[in-house]
PDB file of C-alpha atoms and ligand atoms in Angstrom:
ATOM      1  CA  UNK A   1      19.624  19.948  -9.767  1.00  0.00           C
ATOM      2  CA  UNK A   2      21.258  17.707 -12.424  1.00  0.00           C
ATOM      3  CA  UNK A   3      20.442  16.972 -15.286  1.00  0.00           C
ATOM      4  CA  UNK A   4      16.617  17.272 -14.134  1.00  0.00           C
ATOM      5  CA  UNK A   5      17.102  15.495 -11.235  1.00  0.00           C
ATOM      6  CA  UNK A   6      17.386  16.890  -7.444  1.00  0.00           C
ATOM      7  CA  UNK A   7      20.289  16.299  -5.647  1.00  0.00           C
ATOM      8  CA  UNK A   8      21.243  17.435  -2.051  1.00  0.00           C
ATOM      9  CA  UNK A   9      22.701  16.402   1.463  1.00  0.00           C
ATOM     10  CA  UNK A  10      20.994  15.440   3.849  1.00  0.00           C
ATOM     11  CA  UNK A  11      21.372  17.365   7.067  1.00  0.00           C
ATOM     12  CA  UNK A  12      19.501  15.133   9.824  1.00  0.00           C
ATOM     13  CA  UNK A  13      18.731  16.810  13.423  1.00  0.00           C
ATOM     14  CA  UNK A  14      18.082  13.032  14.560  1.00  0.00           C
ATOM     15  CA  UNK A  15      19.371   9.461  13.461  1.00  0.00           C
ATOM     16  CA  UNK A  16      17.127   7.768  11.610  1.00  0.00           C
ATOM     17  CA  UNK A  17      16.488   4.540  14.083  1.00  0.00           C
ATOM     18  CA  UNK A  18      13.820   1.837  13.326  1.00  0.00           C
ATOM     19  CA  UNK A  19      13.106  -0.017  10.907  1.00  0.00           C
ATOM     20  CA  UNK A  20       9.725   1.909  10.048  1.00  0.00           C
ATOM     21  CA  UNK A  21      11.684   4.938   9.886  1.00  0.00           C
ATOM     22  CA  UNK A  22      14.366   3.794   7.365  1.00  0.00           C
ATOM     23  CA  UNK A  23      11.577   1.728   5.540  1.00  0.00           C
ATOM     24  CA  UNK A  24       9.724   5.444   5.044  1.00  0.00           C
ATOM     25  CA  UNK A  25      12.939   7.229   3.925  1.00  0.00           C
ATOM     26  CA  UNK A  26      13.377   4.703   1.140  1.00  0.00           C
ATOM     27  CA  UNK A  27      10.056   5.117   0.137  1.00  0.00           C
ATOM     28  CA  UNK A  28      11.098   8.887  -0.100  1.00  0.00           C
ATOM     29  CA  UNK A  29      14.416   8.623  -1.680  1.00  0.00           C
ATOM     30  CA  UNK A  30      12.340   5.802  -4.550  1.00  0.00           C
ATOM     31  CA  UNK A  31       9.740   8.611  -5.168  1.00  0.00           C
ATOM     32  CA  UNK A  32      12.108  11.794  -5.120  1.00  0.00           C
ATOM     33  CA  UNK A  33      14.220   9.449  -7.739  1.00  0.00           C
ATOM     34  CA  UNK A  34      11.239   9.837 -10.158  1.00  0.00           C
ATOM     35  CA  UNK A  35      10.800  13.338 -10.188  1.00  0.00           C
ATOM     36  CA  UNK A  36      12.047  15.098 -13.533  1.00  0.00           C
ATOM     37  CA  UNK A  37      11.957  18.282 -13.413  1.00  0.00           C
ATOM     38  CA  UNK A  38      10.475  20.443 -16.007  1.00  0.00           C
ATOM     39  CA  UNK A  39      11.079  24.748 -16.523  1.00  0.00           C
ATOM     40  CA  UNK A  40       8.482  26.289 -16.413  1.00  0.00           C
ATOM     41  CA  UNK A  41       5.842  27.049 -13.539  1.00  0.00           C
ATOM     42  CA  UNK A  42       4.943  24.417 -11.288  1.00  0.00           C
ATOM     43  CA  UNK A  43       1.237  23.083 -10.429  1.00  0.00           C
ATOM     44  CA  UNK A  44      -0.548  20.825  -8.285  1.00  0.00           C
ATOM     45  CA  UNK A  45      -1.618  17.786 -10.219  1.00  0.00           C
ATOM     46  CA  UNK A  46      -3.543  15.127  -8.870  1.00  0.00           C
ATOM     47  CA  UNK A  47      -2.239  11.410 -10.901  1.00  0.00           C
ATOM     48  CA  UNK A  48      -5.116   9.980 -10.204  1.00  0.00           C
ATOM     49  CA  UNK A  49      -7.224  11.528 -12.528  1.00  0.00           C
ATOM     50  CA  UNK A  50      -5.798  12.351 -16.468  1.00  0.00           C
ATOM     51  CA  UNK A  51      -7.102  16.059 -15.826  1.00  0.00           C
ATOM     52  CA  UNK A  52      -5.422  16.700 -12.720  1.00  0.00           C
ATOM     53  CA  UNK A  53      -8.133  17.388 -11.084  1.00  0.00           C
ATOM     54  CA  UNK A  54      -8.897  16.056  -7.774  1.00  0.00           C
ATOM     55  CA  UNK A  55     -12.235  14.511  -7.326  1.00  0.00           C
ATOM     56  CA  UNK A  56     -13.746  12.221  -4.614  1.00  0.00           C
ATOM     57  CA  UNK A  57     -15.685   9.972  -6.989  1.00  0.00           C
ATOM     58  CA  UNK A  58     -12.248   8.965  -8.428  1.00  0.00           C
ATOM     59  CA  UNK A  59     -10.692   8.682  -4.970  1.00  0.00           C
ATOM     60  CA  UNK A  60     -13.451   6.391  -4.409  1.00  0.00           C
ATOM     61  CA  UNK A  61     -12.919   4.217  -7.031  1.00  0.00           C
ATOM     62  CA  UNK A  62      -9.273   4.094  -6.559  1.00  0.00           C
ATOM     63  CA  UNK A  63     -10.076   2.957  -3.061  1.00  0.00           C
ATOM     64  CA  UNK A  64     -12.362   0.315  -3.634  1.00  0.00           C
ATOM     65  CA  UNK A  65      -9.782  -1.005  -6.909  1.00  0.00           C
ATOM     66  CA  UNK A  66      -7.607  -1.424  -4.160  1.00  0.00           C
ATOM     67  CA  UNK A  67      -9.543  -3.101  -1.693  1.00  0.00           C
ATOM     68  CA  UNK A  68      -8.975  -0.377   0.868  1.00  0.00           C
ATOM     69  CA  UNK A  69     -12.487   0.673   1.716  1.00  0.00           C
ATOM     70  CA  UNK A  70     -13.518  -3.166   1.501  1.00  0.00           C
ATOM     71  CA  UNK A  71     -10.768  -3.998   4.662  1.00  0.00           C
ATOM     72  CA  UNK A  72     -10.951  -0.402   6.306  1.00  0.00           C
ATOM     73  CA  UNK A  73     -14.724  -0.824   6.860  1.00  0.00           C
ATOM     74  CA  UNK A  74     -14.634  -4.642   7.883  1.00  0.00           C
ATOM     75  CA  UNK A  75     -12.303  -4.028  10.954  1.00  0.00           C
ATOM     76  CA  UNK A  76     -14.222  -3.571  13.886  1.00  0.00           C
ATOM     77  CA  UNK A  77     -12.288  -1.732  17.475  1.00  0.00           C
ATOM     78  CA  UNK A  78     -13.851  -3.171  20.406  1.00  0.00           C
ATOM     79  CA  UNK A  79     -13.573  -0.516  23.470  1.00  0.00           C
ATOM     80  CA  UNK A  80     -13.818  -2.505  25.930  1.00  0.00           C
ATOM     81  CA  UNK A  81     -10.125  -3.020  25.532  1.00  0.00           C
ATOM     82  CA  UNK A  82      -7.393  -0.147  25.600  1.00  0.00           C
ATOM     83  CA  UNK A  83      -6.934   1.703  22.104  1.00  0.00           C
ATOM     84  CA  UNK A  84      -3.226  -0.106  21.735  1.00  0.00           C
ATOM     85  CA  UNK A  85      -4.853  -3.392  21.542  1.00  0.00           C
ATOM     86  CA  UNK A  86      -6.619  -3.260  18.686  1.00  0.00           C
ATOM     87  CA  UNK A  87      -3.554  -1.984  16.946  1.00  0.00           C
ATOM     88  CA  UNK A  88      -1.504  -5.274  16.209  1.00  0.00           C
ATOM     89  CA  UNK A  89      -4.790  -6.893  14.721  1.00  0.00           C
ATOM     90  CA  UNK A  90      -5.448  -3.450  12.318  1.00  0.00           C
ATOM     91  CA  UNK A  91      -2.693  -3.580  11.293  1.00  0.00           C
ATOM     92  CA  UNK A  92      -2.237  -7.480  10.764  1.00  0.00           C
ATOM     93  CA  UNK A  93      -5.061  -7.413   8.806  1.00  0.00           C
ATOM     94  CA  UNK A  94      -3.685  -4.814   6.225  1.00  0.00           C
ATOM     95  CA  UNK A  95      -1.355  -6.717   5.996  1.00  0.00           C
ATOM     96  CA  UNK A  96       1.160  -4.309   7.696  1.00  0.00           C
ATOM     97  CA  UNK A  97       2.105  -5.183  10.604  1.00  0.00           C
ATOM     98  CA  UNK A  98       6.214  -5.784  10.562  1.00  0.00           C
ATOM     99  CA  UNK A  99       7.206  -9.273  10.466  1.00  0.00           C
ATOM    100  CA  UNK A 100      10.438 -10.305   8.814  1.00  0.00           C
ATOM    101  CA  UNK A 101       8.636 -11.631   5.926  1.00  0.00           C
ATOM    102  CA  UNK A 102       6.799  -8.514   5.875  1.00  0.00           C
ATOM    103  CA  UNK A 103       9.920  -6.400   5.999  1.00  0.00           C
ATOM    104  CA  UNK A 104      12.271  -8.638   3.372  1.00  0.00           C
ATOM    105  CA  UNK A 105       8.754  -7.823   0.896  1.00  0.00           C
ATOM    106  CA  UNK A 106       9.790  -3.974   1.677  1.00  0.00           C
ATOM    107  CA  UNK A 107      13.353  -4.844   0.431  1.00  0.00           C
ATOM    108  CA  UNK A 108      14.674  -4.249   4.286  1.00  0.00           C
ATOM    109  CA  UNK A 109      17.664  -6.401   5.344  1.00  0.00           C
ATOM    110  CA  UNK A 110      16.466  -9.243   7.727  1.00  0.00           C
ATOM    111  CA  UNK A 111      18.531 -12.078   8.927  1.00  0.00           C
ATOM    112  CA  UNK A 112      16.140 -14.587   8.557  1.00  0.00           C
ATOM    113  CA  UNK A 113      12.787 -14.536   7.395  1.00  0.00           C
ATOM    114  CA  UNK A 114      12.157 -17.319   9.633  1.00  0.00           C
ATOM    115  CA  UNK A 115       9.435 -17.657  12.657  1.00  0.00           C
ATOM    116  CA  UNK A 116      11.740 -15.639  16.239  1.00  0.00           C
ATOM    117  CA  UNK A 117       9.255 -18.169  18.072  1.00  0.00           C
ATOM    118  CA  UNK A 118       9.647 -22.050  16.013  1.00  0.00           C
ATOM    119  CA  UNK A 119      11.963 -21.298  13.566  1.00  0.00           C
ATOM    120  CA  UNK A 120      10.247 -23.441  11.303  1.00  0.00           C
ATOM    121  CA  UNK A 121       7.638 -21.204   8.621  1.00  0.00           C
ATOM    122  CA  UNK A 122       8.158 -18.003   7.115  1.00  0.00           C
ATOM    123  CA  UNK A 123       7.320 -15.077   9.712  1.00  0.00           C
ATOM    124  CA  UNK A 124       3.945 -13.590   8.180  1.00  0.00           C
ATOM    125  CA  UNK A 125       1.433 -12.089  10.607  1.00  0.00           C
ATOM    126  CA  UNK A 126      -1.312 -15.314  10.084  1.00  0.00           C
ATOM    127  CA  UNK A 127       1.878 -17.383  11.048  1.00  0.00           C
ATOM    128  CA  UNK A 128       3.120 -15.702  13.998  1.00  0.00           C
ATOM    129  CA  UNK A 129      -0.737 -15.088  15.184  1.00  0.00           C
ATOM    130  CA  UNK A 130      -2.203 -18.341  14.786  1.00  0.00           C
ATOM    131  CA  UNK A 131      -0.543 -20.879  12.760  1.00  0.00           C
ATOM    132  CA  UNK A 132       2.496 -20.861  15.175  1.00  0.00           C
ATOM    133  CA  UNK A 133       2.614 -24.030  17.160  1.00  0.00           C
ATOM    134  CA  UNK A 134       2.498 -21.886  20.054  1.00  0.00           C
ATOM    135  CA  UNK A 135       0.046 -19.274  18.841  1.00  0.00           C
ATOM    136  CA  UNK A 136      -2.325 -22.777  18.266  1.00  0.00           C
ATOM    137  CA  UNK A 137      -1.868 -23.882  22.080  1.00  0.00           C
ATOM    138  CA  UNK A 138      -2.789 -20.210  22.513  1.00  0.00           C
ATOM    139  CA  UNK A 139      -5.909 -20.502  20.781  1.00  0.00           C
ATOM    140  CA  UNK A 140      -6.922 -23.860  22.285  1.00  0.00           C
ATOM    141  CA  UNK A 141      -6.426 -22.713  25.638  1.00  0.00           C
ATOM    142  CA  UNK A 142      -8.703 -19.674  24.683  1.00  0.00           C
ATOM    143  CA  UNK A 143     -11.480 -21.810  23.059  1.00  0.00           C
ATOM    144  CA  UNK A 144     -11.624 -23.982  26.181  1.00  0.00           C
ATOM    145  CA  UNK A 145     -11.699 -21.006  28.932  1.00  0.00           C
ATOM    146  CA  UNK A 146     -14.915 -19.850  26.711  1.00  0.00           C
ATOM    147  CA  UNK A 147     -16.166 -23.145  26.384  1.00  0.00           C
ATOM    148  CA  UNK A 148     -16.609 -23.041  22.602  1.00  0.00           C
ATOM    149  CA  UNK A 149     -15.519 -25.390  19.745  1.00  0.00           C
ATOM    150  CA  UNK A 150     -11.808 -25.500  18.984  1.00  0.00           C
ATOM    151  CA  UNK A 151     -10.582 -22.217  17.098  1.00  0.00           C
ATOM    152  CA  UNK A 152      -9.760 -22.627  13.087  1.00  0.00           C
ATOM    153  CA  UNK A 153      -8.530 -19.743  11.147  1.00  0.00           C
ATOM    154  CA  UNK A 154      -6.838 -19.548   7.358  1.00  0.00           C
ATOM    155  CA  UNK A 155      -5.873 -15.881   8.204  1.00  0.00           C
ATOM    156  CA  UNK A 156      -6.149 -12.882  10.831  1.00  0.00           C
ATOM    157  CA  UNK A 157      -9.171 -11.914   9.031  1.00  0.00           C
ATOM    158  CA  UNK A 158     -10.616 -15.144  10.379  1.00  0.00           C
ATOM    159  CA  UNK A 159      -9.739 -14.094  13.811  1.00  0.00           C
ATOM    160  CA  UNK A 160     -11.307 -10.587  14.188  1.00  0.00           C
ATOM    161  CA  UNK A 161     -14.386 -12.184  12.681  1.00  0.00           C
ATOM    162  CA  UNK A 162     -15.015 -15.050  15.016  1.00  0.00           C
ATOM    163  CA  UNK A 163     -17.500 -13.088  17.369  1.00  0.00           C
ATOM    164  CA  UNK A 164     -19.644 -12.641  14.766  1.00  0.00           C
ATOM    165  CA  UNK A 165     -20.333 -16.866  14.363  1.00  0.00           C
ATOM    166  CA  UNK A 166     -20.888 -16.871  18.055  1.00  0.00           C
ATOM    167  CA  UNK A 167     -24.671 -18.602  18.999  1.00  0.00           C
ATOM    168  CA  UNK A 168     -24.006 -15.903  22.512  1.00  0.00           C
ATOM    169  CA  UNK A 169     -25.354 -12.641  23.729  1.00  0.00           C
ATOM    170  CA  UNK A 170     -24.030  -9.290  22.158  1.00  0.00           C
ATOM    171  CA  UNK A 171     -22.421  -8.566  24.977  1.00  0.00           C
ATOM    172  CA  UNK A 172     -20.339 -11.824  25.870  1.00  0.00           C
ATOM    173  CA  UNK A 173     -20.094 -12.190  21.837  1.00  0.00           C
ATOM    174  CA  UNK A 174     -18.494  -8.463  22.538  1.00  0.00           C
ATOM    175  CA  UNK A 175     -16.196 -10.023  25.501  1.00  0.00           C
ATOM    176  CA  UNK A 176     -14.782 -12.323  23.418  1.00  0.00           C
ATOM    177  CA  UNK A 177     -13.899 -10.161  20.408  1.00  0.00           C
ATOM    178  CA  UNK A 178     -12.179  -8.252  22.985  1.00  0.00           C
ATOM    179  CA  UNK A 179     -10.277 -11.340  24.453  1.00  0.00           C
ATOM    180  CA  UNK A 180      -9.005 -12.271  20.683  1.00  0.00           C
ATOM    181  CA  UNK A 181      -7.857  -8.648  20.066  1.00  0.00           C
ATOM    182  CA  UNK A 182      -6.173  -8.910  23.523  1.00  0.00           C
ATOM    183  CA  UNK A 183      -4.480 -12.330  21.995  1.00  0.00           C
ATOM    184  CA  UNK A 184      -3.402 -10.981  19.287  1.00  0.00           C
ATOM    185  CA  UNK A 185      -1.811  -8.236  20.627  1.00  0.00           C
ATOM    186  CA  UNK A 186       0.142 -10.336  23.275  1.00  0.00           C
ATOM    187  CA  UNK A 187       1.426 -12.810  21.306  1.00  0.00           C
ATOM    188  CA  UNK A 188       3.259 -10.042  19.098  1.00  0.00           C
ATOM    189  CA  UNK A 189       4.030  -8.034  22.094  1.00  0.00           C
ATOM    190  CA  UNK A 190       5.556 -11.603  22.788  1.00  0.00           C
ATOM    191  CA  UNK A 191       7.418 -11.823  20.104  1.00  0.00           C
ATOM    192  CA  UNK A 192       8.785  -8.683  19.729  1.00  0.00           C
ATOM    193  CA  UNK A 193      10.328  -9.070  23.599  1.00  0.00           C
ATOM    194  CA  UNK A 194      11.805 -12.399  22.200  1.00  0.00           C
ATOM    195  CA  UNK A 195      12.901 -10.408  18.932  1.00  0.00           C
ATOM    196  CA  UNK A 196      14.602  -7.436  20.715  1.00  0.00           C
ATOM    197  CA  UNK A 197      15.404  -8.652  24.344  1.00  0.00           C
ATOM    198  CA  UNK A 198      15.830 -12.524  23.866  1.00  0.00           C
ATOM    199  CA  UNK A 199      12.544 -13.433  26.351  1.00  0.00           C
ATOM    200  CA  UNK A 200      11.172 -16.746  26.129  1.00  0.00           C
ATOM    201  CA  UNK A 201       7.733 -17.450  24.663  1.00  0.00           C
ATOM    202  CA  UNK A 202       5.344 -20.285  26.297  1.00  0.00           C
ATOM    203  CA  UNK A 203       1.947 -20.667  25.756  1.00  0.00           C
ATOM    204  CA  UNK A 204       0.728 -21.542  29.395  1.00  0.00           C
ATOM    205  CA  UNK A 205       2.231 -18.332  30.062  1.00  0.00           C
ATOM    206  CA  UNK A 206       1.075 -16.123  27.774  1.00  0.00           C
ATOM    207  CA  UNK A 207      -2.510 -17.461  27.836  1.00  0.00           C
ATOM    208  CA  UNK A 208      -2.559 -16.889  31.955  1.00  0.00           C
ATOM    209  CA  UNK A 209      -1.681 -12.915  31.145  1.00  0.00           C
ATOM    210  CA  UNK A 210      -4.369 -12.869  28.328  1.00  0.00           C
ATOM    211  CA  UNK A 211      -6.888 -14.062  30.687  1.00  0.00           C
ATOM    212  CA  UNK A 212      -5.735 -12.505  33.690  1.00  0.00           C
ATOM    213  CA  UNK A 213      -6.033  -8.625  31.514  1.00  0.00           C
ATOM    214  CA  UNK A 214      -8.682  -9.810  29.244  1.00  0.00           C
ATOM    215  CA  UNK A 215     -10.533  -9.998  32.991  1.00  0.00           C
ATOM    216  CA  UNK A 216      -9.720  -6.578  33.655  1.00  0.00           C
ATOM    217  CA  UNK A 217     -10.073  -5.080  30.793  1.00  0.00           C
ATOM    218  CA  UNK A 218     -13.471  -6.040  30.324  1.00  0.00           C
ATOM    219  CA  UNK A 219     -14.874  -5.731  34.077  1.00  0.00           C
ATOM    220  CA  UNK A 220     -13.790  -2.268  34.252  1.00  0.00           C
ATOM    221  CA  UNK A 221     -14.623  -0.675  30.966  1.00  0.00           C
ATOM    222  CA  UNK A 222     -17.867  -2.563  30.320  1.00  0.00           C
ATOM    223  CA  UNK A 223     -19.261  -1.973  33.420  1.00  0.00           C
ATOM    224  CA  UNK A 224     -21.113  -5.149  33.177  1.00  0.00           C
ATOM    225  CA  UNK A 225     -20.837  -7.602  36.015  1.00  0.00           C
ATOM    226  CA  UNK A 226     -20.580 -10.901  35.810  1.00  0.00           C
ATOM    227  CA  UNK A 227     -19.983 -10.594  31.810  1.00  0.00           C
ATOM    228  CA  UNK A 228     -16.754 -13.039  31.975  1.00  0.00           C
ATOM    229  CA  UNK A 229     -14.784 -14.423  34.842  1.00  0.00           C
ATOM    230  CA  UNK A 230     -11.814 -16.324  35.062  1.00  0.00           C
ATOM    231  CA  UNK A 231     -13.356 -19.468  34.171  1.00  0.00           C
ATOM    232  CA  UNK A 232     -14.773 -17.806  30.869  1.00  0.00           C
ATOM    233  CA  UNK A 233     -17.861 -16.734  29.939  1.00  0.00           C
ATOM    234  CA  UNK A 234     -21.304 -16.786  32.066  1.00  0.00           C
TER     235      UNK A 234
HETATM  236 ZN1   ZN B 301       6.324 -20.032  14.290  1.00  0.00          ZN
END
């Protein structure tokens, strides 16, 4: 310790690889910066309350200053697709999931902030899962396998909610939640085998392995049959 701060080596048993590992250990090293310490015995303090004291009202209202119980209780996990899935869109609408925009915000070197797939916006998660120009031809292949009116969306909020407009069944309103979550999931899959392994990304393509494991995906673990078909809903 100097002069109230802690100092040490670091002694790693395994390279820290990834950019969500090195993004954490800054995290660390900004939060171990702030630590002054103090002689005398130590305590457990909770900061968010002036006592110290932990209590779950305050947690509560922390949570809902921050809008986390608002977005944690508005994403709904569809099971008729695997776990994974609904991953990408969870996270894309916590605004979390790592695009280069989203990791130059978290002070992480990038070499370009720009869209891997046009080249043309800023890489956020509402561009690269629906404002793209291929993420649109995406979409508009989507709308017209389900026969519904073309597909508009500000933001990925917009895009886990579009079941819910649907004049359909629960069930097929059901299927095609699960078919956006599946979209949104392959398009960054997508991207991040264009990122890391230079793959191409087309639309036709894409939208044929959406469908063809949307298909699946839904026939087996719904156990409905007939629900959807490769010409969409019926
Ligand atoms: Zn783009």
């Amino acid at each position: 310790m100097v002069d109230r701060v802690i100092c040490g080596r670091w002694d790693w048993s395994r390279n820290l690889v990834g950019p969500v590992l090195l993004e954490e250990f800054r995290e660390m090293l900004t939060m171990c910066q702030q630590v002054l310490l103090e002689p005398g015995k130590d305590k457990i303090f909770w900061s968010g309350d002036p006592s110290g004291e932990f209590a779950v009202s305050n947690l509560k209202i922390i949570l809902v200053e921050k809008e986390l119980v608002k977005h944690v209780s508005v994403f709904e996990w569809n099971n008729w697709n695997p776990k994974k899935v609904g991953f990408v869109a969870w996270r894309a609408v916590l605004n979390r999931l790592l695009t280069f925009e989203a990791l130059a915000r978290r002070s992480i070197p990038v070499s370009s902030t720009k869209c891997p797939v046009c080249g043309m916006e800023e890489e956020s998660a509402d561009h690269i899962l629906f404002l793209c120009e291929v993420a649109q031809a995406v979409w508009c292949l989507i709308s017209q396998w389900f026969k519904v009116p073309p597909i508009y969306a500000f933001r990925v909020q917009d895009l886990v909610e579009l079941h819910r407009n649907m004049s359909a069944p629960k069930d097929k309103a059901k299927a095609f939640h699960a078919v956006c979550l599946v979209t949104m999931w392959w398009i960054w899959k997508k991207r991040n085998d264009l990122v890391h392994n230079g793959a191409s990304v087309h639309f036709q393509s894409l939208f044929e392995v959406i469908k063809s494991l949307s298909y699946l995906w839904i026939k087996i673990r719904s156990k409905k049959r007939g629900l959807i078909n490769l010409g969409g809903l019926v």
